[in-house]
Short mmCIF file of C-alpha atoms and ligand atoms in Angstrom, two decimals:
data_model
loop_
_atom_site.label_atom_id
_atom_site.label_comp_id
_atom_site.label_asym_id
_atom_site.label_seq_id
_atom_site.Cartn_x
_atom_site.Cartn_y
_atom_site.Cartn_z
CA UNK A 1 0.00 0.00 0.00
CA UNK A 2 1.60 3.72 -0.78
CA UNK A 3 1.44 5.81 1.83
CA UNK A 4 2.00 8.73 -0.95
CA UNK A 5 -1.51 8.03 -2.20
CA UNK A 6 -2.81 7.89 1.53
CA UNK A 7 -2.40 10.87 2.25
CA UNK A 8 -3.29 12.63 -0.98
CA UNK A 9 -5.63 14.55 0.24
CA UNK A 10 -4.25 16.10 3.02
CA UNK A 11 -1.14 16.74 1.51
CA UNK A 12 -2.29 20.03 -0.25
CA UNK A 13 -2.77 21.29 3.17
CA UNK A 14 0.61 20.71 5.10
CA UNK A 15 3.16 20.17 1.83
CA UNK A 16 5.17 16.90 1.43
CA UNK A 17 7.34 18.47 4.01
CA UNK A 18 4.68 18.57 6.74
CA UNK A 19 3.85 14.88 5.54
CA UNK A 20 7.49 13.88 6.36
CA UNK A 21 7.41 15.79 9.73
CA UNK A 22 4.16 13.79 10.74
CA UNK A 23 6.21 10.50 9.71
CA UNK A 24 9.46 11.91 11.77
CA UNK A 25 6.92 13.16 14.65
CA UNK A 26 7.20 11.02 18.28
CA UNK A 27 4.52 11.86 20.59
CA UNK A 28 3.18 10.40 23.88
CA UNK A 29 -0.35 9.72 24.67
CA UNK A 30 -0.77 9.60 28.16
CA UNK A 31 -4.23 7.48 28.95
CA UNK A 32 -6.11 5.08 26.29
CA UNK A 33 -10.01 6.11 27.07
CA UNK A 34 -12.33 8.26 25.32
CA UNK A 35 -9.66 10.98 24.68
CA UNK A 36 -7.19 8.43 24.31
CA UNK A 37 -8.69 6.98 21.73
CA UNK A 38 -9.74 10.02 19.16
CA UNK A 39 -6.34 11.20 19.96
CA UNK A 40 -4.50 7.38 18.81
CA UNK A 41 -7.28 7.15 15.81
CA UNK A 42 -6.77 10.54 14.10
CA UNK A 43 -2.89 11.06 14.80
CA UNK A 44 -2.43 7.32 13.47
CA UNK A 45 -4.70 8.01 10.26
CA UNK A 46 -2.91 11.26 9.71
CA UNK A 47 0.53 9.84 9.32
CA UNK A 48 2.14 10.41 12.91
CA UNK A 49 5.50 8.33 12.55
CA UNK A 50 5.64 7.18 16.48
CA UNK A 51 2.78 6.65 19.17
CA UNK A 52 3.78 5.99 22.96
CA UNK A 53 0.36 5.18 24.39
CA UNK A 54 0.23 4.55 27.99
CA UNK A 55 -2.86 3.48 30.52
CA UNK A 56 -2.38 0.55 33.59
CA UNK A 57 -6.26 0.17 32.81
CA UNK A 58 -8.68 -3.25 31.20
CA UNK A 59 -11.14 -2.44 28.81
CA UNK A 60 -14.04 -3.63 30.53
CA UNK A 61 -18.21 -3.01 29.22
CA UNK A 62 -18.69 0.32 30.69
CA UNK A 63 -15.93 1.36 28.12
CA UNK A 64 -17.30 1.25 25.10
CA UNK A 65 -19.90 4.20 25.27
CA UNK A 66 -16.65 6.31 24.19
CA UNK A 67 -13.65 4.45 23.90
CA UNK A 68 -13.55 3.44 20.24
CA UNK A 69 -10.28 2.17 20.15
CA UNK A 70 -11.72 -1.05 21.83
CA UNK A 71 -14.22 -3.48 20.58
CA UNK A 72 -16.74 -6.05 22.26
CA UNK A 73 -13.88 -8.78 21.93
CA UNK A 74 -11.29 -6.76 23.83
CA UNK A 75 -13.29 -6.77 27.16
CA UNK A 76 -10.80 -7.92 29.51
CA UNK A 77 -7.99 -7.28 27.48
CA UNK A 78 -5.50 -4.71 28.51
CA UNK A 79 -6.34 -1.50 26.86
CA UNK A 80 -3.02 -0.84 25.68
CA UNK A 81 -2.82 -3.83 23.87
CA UNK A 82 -5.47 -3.55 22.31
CA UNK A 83 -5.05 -0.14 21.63
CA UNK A 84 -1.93 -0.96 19.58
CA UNK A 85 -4.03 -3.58 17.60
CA UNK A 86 -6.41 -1.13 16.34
CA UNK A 87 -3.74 1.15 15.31
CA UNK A 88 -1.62 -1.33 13.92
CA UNK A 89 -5.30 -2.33 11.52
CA UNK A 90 -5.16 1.46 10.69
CA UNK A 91 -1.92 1.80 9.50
CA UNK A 92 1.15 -0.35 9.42
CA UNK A 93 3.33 2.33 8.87
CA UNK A 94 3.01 4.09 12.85
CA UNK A 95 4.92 2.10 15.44
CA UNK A 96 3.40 1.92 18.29
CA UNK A 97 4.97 1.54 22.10
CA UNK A 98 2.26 0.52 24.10
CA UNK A 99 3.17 0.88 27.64
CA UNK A 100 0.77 -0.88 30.36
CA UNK A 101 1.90 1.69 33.34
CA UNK A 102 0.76 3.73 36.00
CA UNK A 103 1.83 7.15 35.17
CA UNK A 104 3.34 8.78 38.53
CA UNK A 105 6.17 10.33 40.05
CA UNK A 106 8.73 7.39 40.01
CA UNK A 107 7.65 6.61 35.59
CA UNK A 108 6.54 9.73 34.26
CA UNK A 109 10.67 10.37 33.33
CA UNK A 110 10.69 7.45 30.99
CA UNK A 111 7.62 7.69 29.62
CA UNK A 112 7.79 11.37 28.62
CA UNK A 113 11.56 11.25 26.95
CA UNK A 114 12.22 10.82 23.82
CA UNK A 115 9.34 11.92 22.36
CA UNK A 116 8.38 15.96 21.03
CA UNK A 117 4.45 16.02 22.41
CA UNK A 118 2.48 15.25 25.37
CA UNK A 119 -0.90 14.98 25.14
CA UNK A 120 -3.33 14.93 27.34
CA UNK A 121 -6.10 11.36 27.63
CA UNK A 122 -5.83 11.55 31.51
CA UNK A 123 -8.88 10.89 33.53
CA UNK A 124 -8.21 13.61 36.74
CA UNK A 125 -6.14 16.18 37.79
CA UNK A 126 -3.22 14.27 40.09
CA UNK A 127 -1.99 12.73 36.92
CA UNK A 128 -2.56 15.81 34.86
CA UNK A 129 -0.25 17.91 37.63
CA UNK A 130 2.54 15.27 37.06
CA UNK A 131 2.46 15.63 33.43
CA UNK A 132 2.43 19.25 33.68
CA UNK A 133 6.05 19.21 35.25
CA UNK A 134 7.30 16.77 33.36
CA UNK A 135 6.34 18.46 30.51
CA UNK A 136 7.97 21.85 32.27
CA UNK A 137 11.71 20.08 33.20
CA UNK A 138 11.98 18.19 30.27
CA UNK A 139 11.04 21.10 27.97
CA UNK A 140 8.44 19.18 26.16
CA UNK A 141 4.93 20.55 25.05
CA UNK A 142 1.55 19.63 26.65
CA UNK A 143 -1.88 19.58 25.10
CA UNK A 144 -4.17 19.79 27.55
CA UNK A 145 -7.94 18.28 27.45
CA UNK A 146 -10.69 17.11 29.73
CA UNK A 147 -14.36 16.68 29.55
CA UNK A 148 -17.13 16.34 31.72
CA UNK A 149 -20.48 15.78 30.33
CA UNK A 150 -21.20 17.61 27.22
CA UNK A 151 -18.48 20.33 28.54
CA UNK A 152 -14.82 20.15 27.75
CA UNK A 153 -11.77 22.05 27.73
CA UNK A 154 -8.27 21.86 25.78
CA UNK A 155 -5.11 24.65 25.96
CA UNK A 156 -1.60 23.71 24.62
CA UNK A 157 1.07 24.43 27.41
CA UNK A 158 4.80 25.49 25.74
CA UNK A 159 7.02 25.14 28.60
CA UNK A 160 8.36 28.87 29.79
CA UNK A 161 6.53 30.64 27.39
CA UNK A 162 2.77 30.09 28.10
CA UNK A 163 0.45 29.26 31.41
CA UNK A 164 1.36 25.76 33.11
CA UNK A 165 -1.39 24.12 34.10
CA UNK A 166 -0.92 25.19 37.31
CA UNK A 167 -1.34 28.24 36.43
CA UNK A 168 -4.52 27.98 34.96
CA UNK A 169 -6.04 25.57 37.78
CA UNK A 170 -4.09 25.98 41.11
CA UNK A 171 -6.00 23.37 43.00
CA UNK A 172 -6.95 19.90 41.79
CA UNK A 173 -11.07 19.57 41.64
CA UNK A 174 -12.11 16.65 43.92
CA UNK A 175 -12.32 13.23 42.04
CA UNK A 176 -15.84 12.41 40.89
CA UNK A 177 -16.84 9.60 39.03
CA UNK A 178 -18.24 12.33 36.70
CA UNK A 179 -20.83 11.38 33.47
CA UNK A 180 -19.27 10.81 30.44
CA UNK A 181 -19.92 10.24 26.56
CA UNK A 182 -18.59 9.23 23.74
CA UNK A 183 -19.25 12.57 21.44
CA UNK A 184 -17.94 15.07 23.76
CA UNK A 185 -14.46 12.50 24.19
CA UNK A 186 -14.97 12.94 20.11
CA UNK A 187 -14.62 16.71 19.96
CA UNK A 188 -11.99 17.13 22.66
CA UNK A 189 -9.72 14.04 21.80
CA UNK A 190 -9.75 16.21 17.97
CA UNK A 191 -9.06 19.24 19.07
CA UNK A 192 -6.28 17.95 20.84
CA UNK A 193 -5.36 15.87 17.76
CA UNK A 194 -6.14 19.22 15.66
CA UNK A 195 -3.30 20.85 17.64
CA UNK A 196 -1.07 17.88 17.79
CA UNK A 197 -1.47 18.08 13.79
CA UNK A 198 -0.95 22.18 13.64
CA UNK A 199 2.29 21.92 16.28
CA UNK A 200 3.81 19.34 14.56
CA UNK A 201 3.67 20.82 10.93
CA UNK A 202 3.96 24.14 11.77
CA UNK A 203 0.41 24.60 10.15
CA UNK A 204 -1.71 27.60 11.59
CA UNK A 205 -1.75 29.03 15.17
CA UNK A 206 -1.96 27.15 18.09
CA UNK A 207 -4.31 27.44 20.93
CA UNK A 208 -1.53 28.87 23.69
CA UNK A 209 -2.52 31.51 26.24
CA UNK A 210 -5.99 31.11 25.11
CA UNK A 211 -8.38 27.90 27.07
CA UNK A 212 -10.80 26.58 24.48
CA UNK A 213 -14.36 26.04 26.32
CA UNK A 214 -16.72 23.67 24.75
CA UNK A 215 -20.37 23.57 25.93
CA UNK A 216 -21.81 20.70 23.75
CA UNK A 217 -25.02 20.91 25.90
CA UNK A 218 -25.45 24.54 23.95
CA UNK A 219 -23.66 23.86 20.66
CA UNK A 220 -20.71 26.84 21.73
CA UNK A 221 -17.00 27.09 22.16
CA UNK A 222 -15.36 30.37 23.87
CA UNK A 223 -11.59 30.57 24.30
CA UNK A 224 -10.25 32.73 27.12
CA UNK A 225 -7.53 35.04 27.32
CA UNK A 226 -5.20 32.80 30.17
CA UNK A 227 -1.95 35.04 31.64
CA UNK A 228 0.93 32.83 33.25
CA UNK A 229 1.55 33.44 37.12
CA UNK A 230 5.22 34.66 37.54
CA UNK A 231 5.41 32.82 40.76
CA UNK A 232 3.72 29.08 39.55
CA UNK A 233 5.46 26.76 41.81
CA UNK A 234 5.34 24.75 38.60
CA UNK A 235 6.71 27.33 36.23
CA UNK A 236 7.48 30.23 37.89
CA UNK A 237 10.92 31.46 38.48
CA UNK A 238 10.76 30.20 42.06
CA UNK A 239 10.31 26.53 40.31
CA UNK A 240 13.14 27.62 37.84
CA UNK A 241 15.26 28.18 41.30
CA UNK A 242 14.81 25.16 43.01
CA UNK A 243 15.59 24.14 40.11
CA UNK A 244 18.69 25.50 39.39
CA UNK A 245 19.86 24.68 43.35
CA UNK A 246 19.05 20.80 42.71
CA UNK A 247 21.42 20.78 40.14
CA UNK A 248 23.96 22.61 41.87
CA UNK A 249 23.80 20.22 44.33
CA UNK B 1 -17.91 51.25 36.83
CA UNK B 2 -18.90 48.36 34.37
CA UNK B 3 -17.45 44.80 34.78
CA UNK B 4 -18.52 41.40 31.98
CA UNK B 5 -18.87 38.06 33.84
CA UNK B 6 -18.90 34.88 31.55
CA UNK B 7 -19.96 32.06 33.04
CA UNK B 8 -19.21 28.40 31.60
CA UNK B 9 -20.39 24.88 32.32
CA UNK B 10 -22.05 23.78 34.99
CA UNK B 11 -22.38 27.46 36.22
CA UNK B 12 -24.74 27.80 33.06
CA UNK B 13 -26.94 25.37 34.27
CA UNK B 14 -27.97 28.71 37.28
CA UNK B 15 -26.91 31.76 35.58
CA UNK B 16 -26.11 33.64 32.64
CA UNK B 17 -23.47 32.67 30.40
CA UNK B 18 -22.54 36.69 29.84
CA UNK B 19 -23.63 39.93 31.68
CA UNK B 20 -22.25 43.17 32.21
CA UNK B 21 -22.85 44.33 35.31
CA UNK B 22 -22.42 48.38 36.64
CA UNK B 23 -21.21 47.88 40.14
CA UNK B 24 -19.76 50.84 42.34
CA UNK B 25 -15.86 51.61 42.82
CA UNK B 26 -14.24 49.71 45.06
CA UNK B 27 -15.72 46.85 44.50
CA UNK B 28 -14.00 43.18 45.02
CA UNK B 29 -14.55 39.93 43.70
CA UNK B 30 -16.49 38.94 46.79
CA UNK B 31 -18.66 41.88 46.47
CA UNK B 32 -19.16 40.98 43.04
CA UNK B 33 -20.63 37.15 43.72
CA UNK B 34 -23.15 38.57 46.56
CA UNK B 35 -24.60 40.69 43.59
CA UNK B 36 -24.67 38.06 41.29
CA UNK B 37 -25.78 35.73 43.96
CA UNK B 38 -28.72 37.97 44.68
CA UNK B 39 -29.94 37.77 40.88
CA UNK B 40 -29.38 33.90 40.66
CA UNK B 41 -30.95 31.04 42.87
CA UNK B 42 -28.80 28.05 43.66
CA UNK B 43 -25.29 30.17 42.72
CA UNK B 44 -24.05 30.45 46.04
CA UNK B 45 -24.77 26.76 46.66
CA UNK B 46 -23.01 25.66 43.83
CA UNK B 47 -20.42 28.00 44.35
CA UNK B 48 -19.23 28.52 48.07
CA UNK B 49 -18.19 25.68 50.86
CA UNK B 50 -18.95 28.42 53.34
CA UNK B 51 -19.65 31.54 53.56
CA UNK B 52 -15.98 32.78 53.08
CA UNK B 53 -14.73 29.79 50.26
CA UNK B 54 -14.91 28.66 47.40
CA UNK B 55 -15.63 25.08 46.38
CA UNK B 56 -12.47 23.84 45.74
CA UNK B 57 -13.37 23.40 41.36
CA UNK B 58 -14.36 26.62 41.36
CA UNK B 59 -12.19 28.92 39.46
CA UNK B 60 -12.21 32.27 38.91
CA UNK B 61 -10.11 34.19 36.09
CA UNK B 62 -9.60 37.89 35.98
CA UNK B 63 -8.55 39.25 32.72
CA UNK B 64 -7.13 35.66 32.81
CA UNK B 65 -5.02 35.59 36.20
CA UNK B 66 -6.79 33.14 38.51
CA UNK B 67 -7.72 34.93 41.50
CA UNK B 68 -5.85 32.41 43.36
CA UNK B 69 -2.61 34.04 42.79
CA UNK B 70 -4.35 37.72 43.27
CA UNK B 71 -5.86 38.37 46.35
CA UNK B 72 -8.70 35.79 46.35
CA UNK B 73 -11.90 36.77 46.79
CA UNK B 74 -10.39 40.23 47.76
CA UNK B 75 -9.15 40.74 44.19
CA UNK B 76 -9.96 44.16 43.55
CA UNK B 77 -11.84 45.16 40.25
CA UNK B 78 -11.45 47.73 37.92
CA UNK B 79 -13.51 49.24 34.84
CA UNK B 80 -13.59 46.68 31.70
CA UNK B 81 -12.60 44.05 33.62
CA UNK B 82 -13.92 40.49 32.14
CA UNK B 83 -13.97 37.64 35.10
CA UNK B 84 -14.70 34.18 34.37
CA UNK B 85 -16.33 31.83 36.49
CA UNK B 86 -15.24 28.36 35.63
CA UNK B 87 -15.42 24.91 36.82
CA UNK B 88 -12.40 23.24 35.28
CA UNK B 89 -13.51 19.50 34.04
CA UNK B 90 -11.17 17.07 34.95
CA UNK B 91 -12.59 13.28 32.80
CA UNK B 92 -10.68 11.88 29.84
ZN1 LIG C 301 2.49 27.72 35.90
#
């Protein structure tokens, strides 16, 4: 199969040069569920060279209201597993690390190295926070998205140059087993993607400073003016000093 | 003075999604959410764990600095400014 003719149709848009840096592109998607999952399909079908996907969870009924990756027969199965078999029936082309791991203080190192993207399929803040700095020391860019409902958010964080996360939500929410459905996981997980697509070819503008608001209950999306906090203790230059004394140490 | 509040998801479901309210000099953030708690029924429930916090997923941006890292609820206002009252959603 030619992967010229694949993407035929897209290349008008992004130039056989922004075709080769989707091919070149390594990103990490941290969490296989309903964001997970647009954000695997669409970056795999566009011609995204390297997927890390990463989730400890099994795909189990209660799933499959969002998470398309997964099918009836993978109940059970361990999502990233399976995850990496629907990709793999996409396109032959990505390589995929599938990475069956709890992402916390001790892994998120590893699992955020070597690639040039983060983005964001995690299901609650804690995670989200760890991320966040990883994405901060290691200098690598997060795209951030959540949903709740028929509501849903997404910003893209460039480390030192736009809000942190932290910055944008001091405090982690509470953890709520909150409602969830597939369509909403739809439009966030590709407007994440969307942004994944626009970073990595250099296409358009990206949605930094600015948090994207969807309200799918009322057919609207707002984006907000967001300022970075000078003194973040994730990316402030307090952070930047502790910084700096670690390594001196 | 004249201040725009936009209010987004679950906050929709009691209020307004936009208003522009004229409220006097001097006024805070604090004295801003009694006013709007006065026109809506069920805000300050959803909103406040007491009668002096917040719920801890409430957020409020004020020309896009969360009021956190101002002076709270004490966050002076000026003329134009646009605060946004925002519950951040956390599911993926
Ligand atoms: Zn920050």
């Amino acid at each position: 199969m030619s992967s010229d003719e694949r993407f035929l149709r897209q290349i008008p848009l992004i130039g056989e040069e922004g075709q080769e840096k989707l091919k070149k592109a390594r990103i990490l998607i941290a969490g296989a569920g309903g964001l997970g999952s647009a954000i695997a399909t669409y970056l795999a079908a566009a011609g995204v060279g390297y997927i890390r996907i990463v989730d400890v969870d099994i795909v189990e009924n209660s799933n499959l209201n969002r998470q398309i990756l997964y099918h009836e027969p993978d109940i059970g199965a361990c999502k990233v597993e399976a995850a990496e078999k629907t990709i793999r029936a996409l396109s032959h082309d990505v390589e995929v690390d599938a990475i069956c791991r709890h992402i916390d203080e001790k892994t998120v190192r590893d699992l955020v190295r070597g690639t040039d993207l983060i983005i964001d399929g995690m299901d609650n803040f804690a995670a989200r926070y760890i991320l966040n700095s990883a994405s901060l020391d290691e200098k690598i860019p997060f795209i951030h998205g959540a949903v709740n409902g028929f509501y849903g958010q997404v910003t893209v964080i460039l480390p030192g140059i736009t809000p942190c996360l932290r910055c944008i939500v001091p405090t982690p929410p509470t953890w709520e087993r909150n409602p969830i459905i597939g369509v909403t996981c739809g439009v966030i997980g590709c407007i994440e993607a969307t942004e994944a697509f626009k970073y990595l070819t250099g296409t358009g503008e990206i949605l930094k400073n600015r948090l994207l608001l969807w309200d799918g209950l009322r057919g609207e999306a707002e984006s907000l003016q967001i300022m970075r906090y000078p003194d973040c203790i994730d990316c402030g230059s307090s952070a930047i000093e502790q910084d700096v004394r670690r390594f001196r140490v | 003075m004249n201040v725009t509040v936009k209010s987004f998801a679950t906050f929709r479901e009691v209020m307004d999604r936009q208003l522009t309210l004229d409220i006097p000099e001097g006024s805070t953030i604090r004295t801003l959410l009694a006013e709007l708690n006065g026109r809506y029924n069920g805000l300050n429930e959803l909103m406040f764990a007491t009668m002096d916090t917040l719920k801890d997923f409430v957020n409020i941006l004020k020309n896009g600095r969360n009021i956190h890292f101002l002076a709270g609820l004490d966050t002076p206002l000026d003329d134009g400014d646009l605060v946004a009252l925002f519950p951040p959603v956390a599911g993926g």
